[in-house]
Structures are given as structure tokens and as C-alpha cells.
């Protein structure tokens, strides 16, 4: 399958954007060459064609970005919150204006369907920038009356912060990290995942055009080595990572050397529980969305679907009928439901888990491999396994692909215990028409987000993040402000010092 877009975009200027034949670093308000002399290339997951060469940042480039961010921070943090908010509002507007261009770039990089990218990815990033733009002027401290003396607190930025992104939602992740950071007066050095470098650089252009001072938002490109240089850098006060649990552990350990603040948004293997009194069609819709949206490459996906024994046969029948009708193929076709997985390595990993499920004795309901008739690109059919057990490896480990495991249960206590029996705790779904049960089970689940009768809705207003090994800290909402600021207490005396000597 070809869609010719790679060629059409290669080497062409898109507005004021960098040509697509070589992506450079974005430091101090513009594109600059890396001093490493090294490049890597990115590949369109749907066509296996090369998209562009990308310059790999060296440690010296990271130094340069941090120096630039320090200078940017001095200017940016001296502005009022209202001034910062006005500029960030302008950036949100520009993101909306560039939605189509950015959504197409996101599709090229990730392989996800354009129908998703154009309605969610960029616009949710814009929502986020707008939300924190509004919040910038509301940051304030408290006043403490101490009987003559008094104290107050100032909520101050941390300085230069570092953001490290995953490849599944590149621009949304870049916005989720940079918008609260910048609203609070911080500067940021951001590194997108090496598989999806395009849109973070465009976000930097947008910030510059909106009036964010040079150096406040810098983008360094590269792999784990670049991320490690950021985490080790003494000039970076905080790292916010989105990635795998293993990467989170490494980042946290390395950040200890300079006692950086860390926010970690990591993986999951979330339960989606369907009780006997649930609206079955609604639960089926949610299970499809919670497993096959973005080809299943969503951290909060409800990949362990627990269905009450009494409705299991009905649920599986309706689920299979709808899963088999999903359209898989060209991500640039607006009718496509399921695009391509991010890379060949990931494709092989997901197929490996499908083999593992078969070997373990789970029953394949639908899907199970590369779709017939598509021989290029990293496509995997929406796949459902039934008759799964909690101990099967593919049921316990994060697959990050379109593979659903259906399990059955008898009682509420049993399903809560089984749902919680995992090292992860990112999210969960509860489907029931019993109000009291919905709240009771939501309270009992070890998860940072619980959806009742819906799934995977992450509006910017509500905190997002994980329990247990799914993460530390929260993104979105007012909670993120606390992770990008520090509190200073100022004590003001009304009289002389009362020294006892
Ligand atoms: P990854 O952990 O392989 O890489 C994430 C980022 O970390 C990349 O930019 C990578 O270059 C960088 N990195 C890798 N090793 C590093 C190191 N030692 N030091 C510093 N940086 C390093 O993850 P991925 O494969 O890009 O993304 C998929 C994972 O991300 C999944 O586990 C998924 O669940 C998780 N994820 C979580 C959320 C969330 O909000 N909780 C959202 C999206 C994805």
C-alpha cells in the first residue's frame, strides 16, 4: 500500500516549517544543527518508507539547550502570569489553525488513523495549552496570620524542566508537559520519542510564533542517550517522563544523583469490569475503544476485560460481530478505524504475545495476525482472546497493541481482588447500572483513574496518572501545577528578635 504522501511532503516547506528532508534541533527560538554529526531516520509505519533524517543531539547539544532555557527562564519567569497566559492562548489558537497539518504529520510518524489525529491529538493539545493559559494568572500563595507577625507563601517555578515523551501521542504528550510547565513560568527542554520526532518541533515553532521568548521551549532530538543526558544534567530541576515502567525506574534512579523532581507516566494492564446488570452494548463499545483505538497503543487501555459469567456468551457474540467489522488499513483514509503499529520491532513483539496466548490455550475469537491482503506496514488485526486465565503471561504483561483478553468472574469481591492483582494501577472501567456498586467498586480499585460506564476519557480538567508501578505524580488539572512549582514560605516579623541571650 502506498499513499504517496511521504514523497509529496519530503523536502517541501510547509508554511514556515523546517523542510522535511532533515529535522534539526530547536534551540533558542530556532532550528540549529546538532554538533554530533550523527543522524537517524524515521519510518512511516504504514508504508515502511523513510520519512526524514533527524539530527541526534549530543551531550553538548543538551548543554546548549539547557543554557538557552536558563536565559529563556529569566525573561519568562519575570512576566506576570496574565502576560504568560495571553501568549499561551495565542499558541493554543495557532495549534488549532495548524490542526490538519499537524494531524497529518502525526499520522505519518505514528501510523494512527487520521480520523483520530484530526479530532483528538492536536485539538486536545490545544485544549491543554488553553487550560493552563487560563490558569497562569490564577497562581497564588496563602497568607498566614500569626498574631502581629505574618507569613505568606509564594508558588514559584522550578526553573529549567525536562520533558521526555513516548511515541503513541507525541504532540499531546508534548503539550501535557510543556503547557503547565510554561504557565507556571518554567522553561523546558523537551525530547520526543526517537520514533516520532516531527510534531514536537512544530510545537516549538508555534510557541515562538505566539511570542514565547526564545529559549523557553527547546526540542532536542535523539534516543535514550539524549534522555539520559537530560536526566543527568545538573541544570535541569525536574524530569517528566512518559514511557515504559522499566524506563521510569531507570530515570528515577538516575534523577536521584541530582535529586530532581520526577513525574512518571508509565504503563498499565488495566481492568475493564462488566457486571451482570450493565448495558451490554455500551460495555462492548467501551471494550472496543479501550483495546483498538490507536491500534491498542494506549497506556490506560482496558486490556483485561472481566465479564460476569451470566452475560459472557452474549457479550462475546456482540463483541466479535463488531470487532470483525472494523476497517484496518491506510491511516490517511478517513474511514480507517485501525492503523499500523509503530515499528517492526513492536509489530513482532505484539505477534509474539498473540502466539503466546494461543500456546497458553486461550480461545481466539477474532483477528490473530497481519490482516489478509496487506503485505506492507506494521498492521495487526483487532484480536480478541476468550477463556483467558489471570496467570497467562499475555494477560499479565502490557502488550501495547490491539489484543484483548476476556476473562469471566462470579462475584464483586472476587473481581476486585483479581483486578487489583497486578503491579500496575493506571486505570480501570466499571460497567453497571447499580449506582452504589459503581462507586463502591471505583473506591476499591487500585487505579489512578476509574471510569464508570465509559472508558478512556481524559479531559484536561481531571488529574491523570497511575497508582503502583504505573507512575508517580499527576498530569492535567490543577494537580500538574503542584508538580511544576515549589512553595516558598516567607515569614514577616512585626517586632524585634526576642533572643533569650
Ligand atoms: P520508552 O520507555 O521506551 O521510551 C519513552 C521515552 O524515554 C523515549 O523518548 C525514550 O527515548 C526515552 N528513554 C528511554 N530510555 C531512557 C533512559 N534510560 N533515560 C531517559 N530517557 C529514556 O517508551 P515508549 O516505547 O516510547 O512508549 C510506550 C510506553 O509508554 C508504554 O509502556 C506506555 O504504557 C507508556 N505510556 C504511558 C502513558 C501515561 O500517561 N501513563 C502515556 C503514553 C505511553
Coordinates of C-alpha atoms and ligand atoms in Angstrom, one line a residue:
X1 CA 0.0 0.0 0.0
X2 CA 1.3 3.5 -0.8
X3 CA -0.3 6.8 -0.4
X4 CA 2.4 8.9 -1.9
X5 CA 2.3 11.4 0.9
X6 CA 5.9 10.7 2.0
X7 CA 7.2 11.9 -1.3
X8 CA 4.8 14.9 -1.5
X9 CA 6.0 16.1 1.9
X10 CA 9.7 15.4 1.5
X11 CA 11.9 18.4 1.1
X12 CA 9.0 20.8 0.9
X13 CA 8.4 23.8 3.0
X14 CA 5.2 23.7 4.9
X15 CA 4.4 27.3 5.9
X16 CA 7.4 28.4 8.0
X17 CA 8.2 24.9 9.0
X18 CA 11.5 23.1 8.6
X19 CA 11.9 21.2 5.3
X20 CA 11.1 17.5 5.8
X21 CA 14.3 16.1 4.4
X22 CA 16.3 16.9 7.6
X23 CA 14.9 17.6 11.0
X24 CA 17.2 19.7 13.2
X25 CA 17.2 20.6 16.9
X26 CA 15.1 23.6 18.0
X27 CA 17.2 25.7 20.5
X28 CA 16.9 29.3 21.4
X29 CA 13.9 30.1 19.3
X30 CA 15.0 28.5 16.0
X31 CA 16.3 25.4 14.2
X32 CA 20.0 24.7 14.7
X33 CA 22.4 21.9 13.7
X34 CA 23.5 19.3 16.2
X35 CA 27.2 19.2 16.8
X36 CA 27.1 15.4 17.0
X37 CA 27.3 14.9 13.2
X38 CA 25.0 11.9 13.8
X39 CA 21.6 11.4 12.2
X40 CA 18.9 8.7 12.4
X41 CA 15.9 8.3 10.1
X42 CA 12.2 7.8 10.9
X43 CA 10.0 5.4 9.1
X44 CA 6.3 5.6 8.2
X45 CA 4.8 2.6 10.0
X46 CA 2.0 2.2 7.3
X47 CA 4.3 2.2 4.2
X48 CA 7.8 1.4 5.7
X49 CA 9.1 4.4 3.7
X50 CA 11.6 6.7 5.2
X51 CA 10.0 10.0 6.3
X52 CA 13.1 12.1 7.2
X53 CA 16.6 12.2 8.6
X54 CA 16.8 13.6 12.1
X55 CA 19.8 15.0 13.8
X56 CA 20.8 13.2 17.0
X57 CA 21.6 15.6 19.9
X58 CA 24.9 15.2 21.7
X59 CA 25.5 15.9 25.3
X60 CA 26.9 19.2 24.2
X61 CA 23.7 20.0 22.4
X62 CA 21.8 19.2 25.6
X63 CA 24.1 21.6 27.4
X64 CA 23.3 24.2 24.8
X65 CA 19.6 23.7 25.2
X66 CA 19.8 24.0 29.0
X67 CA 21.8 27.2 28.7
X68 CA 19.3 28.6 26.3
X69 CA 16.5 27.5 28.6
X70 CA 18.2 29.2 31.6
X71 CA 18.2 32.5 29.6
X72 CA 14.6 32.0 28.5
X73 CA 13.6 31.3 32.1
X74 CA 15.0 34.6 33.3
X75 CA 12.8 36.5 30.9
X76 CA 9.7 34.3 31.1
X77 CA 9.5 34.0 34.8
X78 CA 9.8 37.7 35.2
X79 CA 6.5 38.2 33.3
X80 CA 3.2 38.2 35.1
X81 CA 1.0 35.1 34.9
X82 CA -1.5 37.1 32.9
X83 CA 1.1 38.0 30.3
X84 CA 2.2 34.4 30.0
X85 CA -1.4 33.3 29.8
X86 CA -2.1 35.7 26.9
X87 CA 0.9 34.3 24.9
X88 CA -0.1 30.7 25.6
X89 CA -3.6 31.4 24.5
X90 CA -2.2 32.6 21.2
X91 CA -0.2 29.3 21.0
X92 CA -3.4 27.3 21.5
X93 CA -5.1 29.3 18.7
X94 CA -2.2 28.6 16.3
X95 CA -2.3 24.9 17.2
X96 CA -6.0 24.8 16.2
X97 CA -5.2 26.6 12.9
X98 CA -2.5 24.1 12.1
X99 CA -4.6 21.1 13.2
X100 CA -4.7 19.5 9.8
X101 CA -1.0 19.8 9.0
X102 CA 0.0 18.6 12.5
X103 CA -2.5 15.7 12.4
X104 CA -1.1 14.5 9.1
X105 CA 2.4 14.7 10.5
X106 CA 1.3 12.7 13.5
X107 CA -0.2 10.1 11.2
X108 CA 3.0 9.8 9.2
X109 CA 5.0 9.3 12.3
X110 CA 2.7 7.1 14.3
X111 CA 0.6 5.1 11.8
X112 CA -2.6 6.1 13.7
X113 CA -5.8 6.8 11.8
X114 CA -6.3 10.4 10.6
X115 CA -9.8 10.2 11.9
X116 CA -8.3 10.1 15.4
X117 CA -5.4 12.5 14.9
X118 CA -7.6 15.2 13.4
X119 CA -10.3 15.1 16.0
X120 CA -8.3 14.3 19.1
X121 CA -4.5 14.5 19.1
X122 CA -3.8 18.2 18.2
X123 CA -7.0 19.6 19.5
X124 CA -6.6 18.0 22.9
X125 CA -3.1 19.5 22.9
X126 CA -4.7 22.9 22.1
X127 CA -7.3 22.4 24.9
X128 CA -4.4 21.7 27.3
X129 CA -2.4 24.8 26.3
X130 CA -5.6 26.9 26.6
X131 CA -6.5 25.4 30.0
X132 CA -3.1 26.3 31.5
X133 CA -3.1 29.7 29.8
X134 CA -6.2 30.4 31.8
X135 CA -4.6 29.2 34.9
X136 CA -1.4 31.1 34.6
X137 CA -2.9 34.3 36.1
X138 CA -4.5 32.4 39.0
X139 CA -1.3 31.1 40.6
X140 CA -1.1 32.4 44.1
X141 CA 0.1 31.7 47.6
X142 CA -1.5 31.7 51.0
X143 CA -1.5 34.2 53.9
X144 CA -1.0 33.1 57.5
X145 CA -2.0 35.4 60.3
X146 CA 0.5 34.8 63.2
X147 CA -0.8 37.4 65.7
X148 CA 1.2 40.5 64.6
X149 CA 3.7 38.6 62.6
X150 CA 2.5 37.0 59.5
X151 CA 3.7 34.7 56.7
X152 CA 2.8 34.1 53.2
X153 CA 3.7 31.5 50.6
X154 CA 4.8 32.1 47.0
X155 CA 4.2 29.4 44.4
X156 CA 7.4 29.7 42.3
X157 CA 8.6 27.9 39.2
X158 CA 11.3 25.2 39.4
X159 CA 13.5 26.7 36.6
X160 CA 14.6 24.6 33.7
X161 CA 12.4 21.5 33.4
X162 CA 12.9 18.4 31.1
X163 CA 10.1 16.6 29.3
X164 CA 10.7 13.1 27.7
X165 CA 7.9 11.8 25.5
X166 CA 6.6 8.4 24.3
X167 CA 5.6 7.7 20.7
X168 CA 1.9 7.0 20.9
X169 CA 0.6 10.6 21.5
X170 CA 3.6 12.7 20.5
X171 CA 2.0 16.2 20.3
X172 CA -0.5 15.6 23.1
X173 CA 2.3 14.4 25.4
X174 CA 4.5 17.5 24.5
X175 CA 1.5 19.8 25.3
X176 CA 0.6 17.9 28.5
X177 CA 4.2 18.5 29.8
X178 CA 5.0 22.0 28.3
X179 CA 1.7 23.8 28.9
X180 CA 1.6 23.5 32.7
X181 CA 5.4 24.0 32.9
X182 CA 5.3 27.2 30.9
X183 CA 2.2 28.5 32.6
X184 CA 4.0 28.3 35.9
X185 CA 6.9 30.3 34.5
X186 CA 9.4 27.4 33.9
X187 CA 11.4 26.8 30.7
X188 CA 11.6 23.3 29.2
X189 CA 13.9 21.1 27.2
X190 CA 11.8 18.5 25.5
X191 CA 12.8 15.3 23.9
X192 CA 10.2 13.5 21.8
X193 CA 10.5 9.7 21.3
X194 CA 13.0 9.0 18.5
X195 CA 10.3 7.2 16.5
X196 CA 8.1 10.3 16.4
X197 CA 10.1 13.5 16.3
X198 CA 8.1 15.6 13.9
X199 CA 5.3 17.4 15.9
X200 CA 7.3 18.5 19.0
X201 CA 9.4 20.6 16.7
X202 CA 6.3 22.1 15.2
X203 CA 5.0 22.9 18.7
X204 CA 8.2 24.8 19.3
X205 CA 7.5 26.9 16.1
X206 CA 4.0 27.6 17.4
X207 CA 5.3 28.8 20.8
X208 CA 7.8 31.0 19.1
X209 CA 5.3 32.5 16.8
X210 CA 2.9 33.1 19.6
X211 CA 5.5 35.2 21.4
X212 CA 7.0 32.7 23.9
X213 CA 10.6 34.1 24.4
X214 CA 13.5 32.3 22.7
X215 CA 14.9 29.5 24.8
X216 CA 11.8 28.9 26.9
X217 CA 10.8 25.8 24.9
X218 CA 13.6 23.8 23.2
X219 CA 13.5 20.5 21.4
X220 CA 16.4 18.1 21.4
X221 CA 16.1 15.0 19.2
X222 CA 17.5 11.6 19.9
X223 CA 17.2 8.3 21.6
X224 CA 17.7 7.0 25.2
X225 CA 21.2 8.6 25.3
X226 CA 19.8 12.1 24.9
X227 CA 17.2 11.3 27.6
X228 CA 20.0 10.1 29.9
X229 CA 22.0 13.3 29.3
X230 CA 18.9 15.3 30.3
X231 CA 18.2 13.3 33.4
X232 CA 21.9 13.6 34.5
X233 CA 22.1 17.3 33.7
X234 CA 22.5 19.4 36.9
X235 CA 20.9 22.4 35.2
X236 CA 17.5 20.6 34.9
X237 CA 15.4 20.7 38.0
X238 CA 12.7 18.3 37.1
X239 CA 12.0 15.5 34.6
X240 CA 8.6 14.5 33.4
X241 CA 8.7 11.2 31.6
X242 CA 6.1 9.3 29.7
X243 CA 7.3 5.8 28.9
X244 CA 7.6 2.2 30.0
X245 CA 7.8 1.1 33.6
X246 CA 11.4 0.0 33.1
X247 CA 12.4 3.4 31.7
X248 CA 10.7 5.1 34.6
X249 CA 12.8 3.0 37.1
X250 CA 16.0 4.0 35.3
X251 CA 15.0 7.7 35.1
X252 CA 14.1 7.8 38.8
X253 CA 17.3 6.1 39.8
X254 CA 19.4 8.4 37.6
X255 CA 17.5 11.5 38.8
X256 CA 18.4 10.7 42.4
X257 CA 22.0 11.8 41.7
X258 CA 20.9 15.4 41.3
X259 CA 17.7 15.0 43.4
X260 CA 15.4 16.1 40.6
X261 CA 11.7 16.2 40.9
X262 CA 10.1 13.5 38.8
X263 CA 6.8 12.9 37.3
X264 CA 6.4 9.4 35.7
X265 CA 3.5 8.4 33.4
X266 CA 4.1 4.7 32.7
X267 CA 2.5 1.6 31.5
X268 CA -0.6 -0.3 32.5
X269 CA -2.7 -3.5 32.2
X270 CA -6.0 -2.1 33.3
X271 CA -9.1 -4.0 34.1
X272 CA -12.5 -3.3 32.5
X273 CA -15.2 -4.9 34.6
X274 CA -18.7 -5.7 33.1
X275 CA -21.3 -6.6 35.8
X276 CA -24.4 -8.6 35.0
X277 CA -26.6 -5.5 35.2
X278 CA -24.6 -3.5 32.7
X279 CA -25.8 -2.2 29.4
X280 CA -24.1 -4.8 27.3
X281 CA -23.9 -2.8 24.1
X282 CA -22.4 0.2 25.9
X283 CA -19.8 -2.1 27.6
X284 CA -19.0 -3.7 24.2
X285 CA -18.4 -0.2 22.7
X286 CA -16.1 0.6 25.6
X287 CA -14.2 -2.6 25.3
X288 CA -13.6 -2.0 21.6
X289 CA -12.5 1.6 22.2
X290 CA -10.4 0.5 25.2
X291 CA -8.4 -2.0 23.1
X292 CA -8.4 -1.0 19.5
X293 CA -8.3 2.8 19.5
X294 CA -4.8 3.9 18.3
X295 CA -4.2 0.2 17.4
X296 CA -4.2 -0.5 21.1
X297 CA -1.2 1.7 21.8
X298 CA -2.8 3.5 24.7
X299 CA -1.3 3.3 28.2
X300 CA -4.6 3.3 30.0
X301 CA -6.3 0.7 27.8
X302 CA -8.6 -1.8 29.5
X303 CA -6.9 -4.9 28.2
X304 CA -8.2 -7.3 30.9
X305 CA -11.9 -7.4 30.2
X306 CA -13.7 -9.2 33.1
X307 CA -17.2 -10.2 32.2
X308 CA -19.8 -11.6 34.6
X309 CA -20.3 -15.3 33.9
X310 CA -24.1 -14.9 33.3
X311 CA -23.7 -12.5 30.4
X312 CA -20.4 -13.8 29.0
X313 CA -21.8 -15.6 25.9
X314 CA -24.0 -12.7 24.9
X315 CA -21.1 -10.2 25.4
X316 CA -18.6 -12.3 23.3
X317 CA -21.1 -12.6 20.5
X318 CA -21.8 -8.9 20.2
X319 CA -18.1 -8.0 20.7
X320 CA -16.9 -10.4 17.9
X321 CA -19.6 -9.1 15.5
X322 CA -18.4 -5.5 15.9
X323 CA -14.7 -6.2 16.0
X324 CA -14.8 -8.1 12.8
X325 CA -16.4 -5.1 11.0
X326 CA -13.6 -2.7 11.9
X327 CA -11.7 -1.2 9.0
X328 CA -8.0 -1.7 9.1
X329 CA -5.6 -0.1 6.6
X330 CA -4.3 3.2 5.2
X331 CA -4.2 5.6 8.2
X332 CA -4.8 8.6 5.9
X333 CA -8.1 7.2 4.8
X334 CA -10.8 8.9 6.9
X335 CA -12.7 5.6 7.0
X336 CA -9.9 3.7 8.7
X337 CA -10.5 2.5 12.3
X338 CA -7.2 0.8 12.9
X339 CA -3.9 1.9 11.6
X340 CA -0.3 0.5 11.8
X341 CA 1.8 -0.3 14.8
X342 CA 4.7 2.0 15.4
X343 CA 7.6 -0.2 14.2
X344 CA 8.7 -3.6 13.0
X345 CA 10.1 -4.4 16.4
X346 CA 6.9 -3.6 18.1
X347 CA 4.9 -5.5 15.5
X348 CA 7.0 -8.6 16.1
X349 CA 6.5 -8.2 19.9
X350 CA 2.7 -8.0 19.6
X351 CA 2.6 -11.0 17.3
X352 CA 4.8 -12.8 19.9
X353 CA 2.1 -12.1 22.5
X354 CA -0.6 -13.4 20.2
X355 CA 1.4 -16.7 19.7
X356 CA 1.9 -16.9 23.5
X357 CA -1.9 -16.6 24.0
X358 CA -2.6 -19.4 21.5
X359 CA 0.1 -21.6 23.1
X360 CA -1.3 -20.9 26.6
X361 CA -4.7 -22.3 25.5
X362 CA -6.8 -19.1 25.2
X363 CA -9.5 -19.2 22.5
X364 CA -9.0 -16.9 19.6
X365 CA -12.4 -15.2 18.9
X366 CA -11.3 -12.9 16.1
X367 CA -8.2 -11.3 14.5
X368 CA -4.9 -13.0 15.3
X369 CA -2.3 -11.6 13.0
X370 CA -1.5 -9.5 9.9
X371 CA -4.7 -8.6 8.0
X372 CA -5.1 -10.6 4.8
X373 CA -4.2 -8.5 1.7
X374 CA -1.9 -6.0 3.5
X375 CA 1.7 -7.0 3.0
X376 CA 3.4 -3.7 3.8
X377 CA 3.3 -1.8 7.0
X378 CA 3.1 -3.0 10.6
X379 CA -0.6 -3.8 10.7
X380 CA -2.2 -6.2 13.2
X381 CA -5.9 -7.1 13.2
X382 CA -8.1 -6.3 16.2
X383 CA -7.6 -9.5 18.2
X384 CA -9.8 -11.0 20.9
X385 CA -9.0 -13.9 23.1
X386 CA -11.6 -15.6 25.3
X387 CA -11.2 -18.3 28.0
X388 CA -8.2 -16.5 29.4
X389 CA -6.9 -17.0 32.9
X390 CA -5.2 -14.5 35.2
X391 CA -1.8 -16.3 35.2
X392 CA -1.4 -16.3 31.4
X393 CA 1.6 -14.2 30.5
X394 CA -0.2 -12.2 27.9
X395 CA -2.8 -11.4 30.5
X396 CA -0.4 -10.0 33.0
X397 CA 2.1 -8.1 30.8
X398 CA 1.5 -4.8 28.9
X399 CA 1.3 -5.7 25.1
X400 CA 0.5 -2.1 23.8
X401 CA -1.2 -3.5 20.7
X402 CA -4.7 -4.5 19.6
X403 CA -5.0 -7.6 21.8
X404 CA -7.9 -8.1 24.2
X405 CA -8.1 -10.7 26.9
X406 CA -11.6 -11.7 28.1
X407 CA -12.0 -13.3 31.5
X408 CA -15.1 -14.3 33.5
X409 CA -16.0 -13.8 37.2
X410 CA -18.8 -14.6 39.6
X411 CA -18.7 -12.1 42.5
X412 CA -17.8 -8.5 43.1
X413 CA -15.2 -9.2 45.8
X414 CA -13.6 -11.8 43.5
X415 CA -13.3 -9.5 40.5
X416 CA -12.0 -6.6 42.6
X417 CA -9.3 -8.8 44.1
X418 CA -8.3 -10.1 40.6
X419 CA -8.4 -6.7 39.0
X420 CA -6.0 -5.4 41.7
X421 CA -3.7 -8.3 41.4
X422 CA -1.1 -6.5 39.2
X423 CA 1.9 -4.3 39.6
X424 CA 0.2 -1.7 37.5
X425 CA -2.5 0.8 38.6
X426 CA -3.1 3.2 35.8
X427 CA -6.8 3.0 35.1
X428 CA -10.0 0.8 35.3
X429 CA -13.5 0.7 34.0
X430 CA -16.7 -0.4 35.8
X431 CA -19.9 -1.2 33.9
X432 CA -23.0 -1.4 36.0
X433 CA -26.4 0.2 36.4
X434 CA -26.2 -0.1 40.2
X435 CA -25.1 3.3 41.4
X436 CA -24.0 2.1 44.8
X437 CA -21.9 -0.7 43.3
X438 CA -20.3 1.6 40.8
X439 CA -19.0 3.9 43.5
X440 CA -18.1 1.0 45.8
X441 CA -16.0 -0.7 43.2
X442 CA -14.4 2.5 42.0
X443 CA -13.3 3.1 45.6
X444 CA -11.9 -0.4 45.9
X445 CA -9.9 -0.5 42.7
X446 CA -6.2 0.4 42.8
X447 CA -6.1 2.8 39.9
X448 CA -5.3 6.4 39.3
X449 CA -8.4 6.8 37.0
X450 CA -11.7 4.9 37.2
X451 CA -14.4 5.3 34.6
X452 CA -17.9 4.3 35.4
X453 CA -19.9 3.3 32.3
X454 CA -17.4 4.8 29.9
X455 CA -13.7 4.4 29.1
X456 CA -10.5 6.4 28.2
X457 CA -12.0 9.9 28.5
X458 CA -9.2 12.2 29.7
X459 CA -10.5 15.8 29.7
X460 CA -7.8 18.2 30.7
X461 CA -9.8 19.2 33.9
X462 CA -9.2 15.9 35.7
X463 CA -5.9 14.5 37.1
X464 CA -4.3 11.7 35.1
X465 CA -1.7 9.3 36.4
X466 CA -1.0 6.0 37.9
X467 CA -1.1 4.1 41.2
X468 CA 1.7 1.5 42.0
X469 CA 4.2 1.0 39.2
X470 CA 2.1 2.9 36.7
X471 CA 3.6 6.2 37.8
X472 CA 4.3 9.0 40.2
X473 CA 2.7 12.4 40.1
X474 CA -0.2 13.6 38.0
X475 CA -0.6 15.4 34.7
X476 CA -3.5 17.6 33.7
X477 CA -5.9 19.6 36.0
X478 CA -4.7 21.7 38.9
X479 CA -2.6 18.8 40.2
X480 CA 0.0 19.4 37.5
X481 CA 0.6 22.9 38.8
X482 CA 1.9 21.5 42.0
X483 CA 4.4 19.3 40.1
X484 CA 5.8 22.3 38.2
X485 CA 6.1 24.7 41.1
X486 CA 7.7 24.9 44.6
X487 CA 6.4 26.7 47.6
X488 CA 8.4 29.3 49.4
X489 CA 7.3 30.4 52.9
X490 CA 8.1 34.0 53.8
X491 CA 7.9 34.9 57.5
X492 CA 7.5 38.6 58.2
X493 CA 8.2 39.9 61.8
X494 CA 6.3 42.8 63.3
X495 CA 8.8 43.4 66.2
X496 CA 12.4 42.8 67.2
X497 CA 14.0 39.5 67.5
X498 CA 13.3 38.1 71.0
X499 CA 16.7 36.5 71.8
X500 CA 17.0 34.7 75.2
X501 CA 20.7 35.5 75.4
Ligands
LIG1 P1 10.1 4.0 26.3 O1 10.1 3.9 27.8 O2 10.8 3.1 25.5 O3 10.6 5.5 25.8 C1 10.0 6.7 26.3 C2 11.0 7.8 26.2 O4 12.0 7.7 27.1 C3 11.6 7.9 24.8 O5 11.7 9.3 24.5 C4 13.0 7.3 25.0 O6 13.9 7.8 24.1 C5 13.3 7.8 26.4 N1 14.2 6.9 27.1 C6 14.4 5.6 27.0 N2 15.3 5.2 27.9 C7 15.7 6.3 28.6 C8 16.6 6.5 29.7 N3 17.3 5.5 30.3 N4 16.7 7.7 30.2 C9 16.0 8.8 29.7 N5 15.2 8.6 28.7 C10 15.0 7.4 28.1 O7 8.5 4.1 26.0 P2 7.8 4.1 24.5 O8 8.1 2.7 24.0 O9 8.2 5.3 23.8 O10 6.3 4.3 24.9 C11 5.5 3.2 25.3 C12 5.3 3.1 26.8 O11 4.8 4.4 27.3 C13 4.2 2.1 27.2 O12 4.7 1.4 28.3 C14 3.1 3.0 27.6 O13 2.2 2.4 28.5 C15 3.7 4.2 28.2 N6 2.8 5.4 28.1 C16 2.3 5.9 29.3 C17 1.5 6.9 29.3 C18 0.9 7.5 30.5 O14 0.4 8.6 30.5 N7 0.9 6.8 31.7 C19 1.1 7.5 28.0 C20 1.7 7.0 26.9 C21 2.5 5.9 26.9

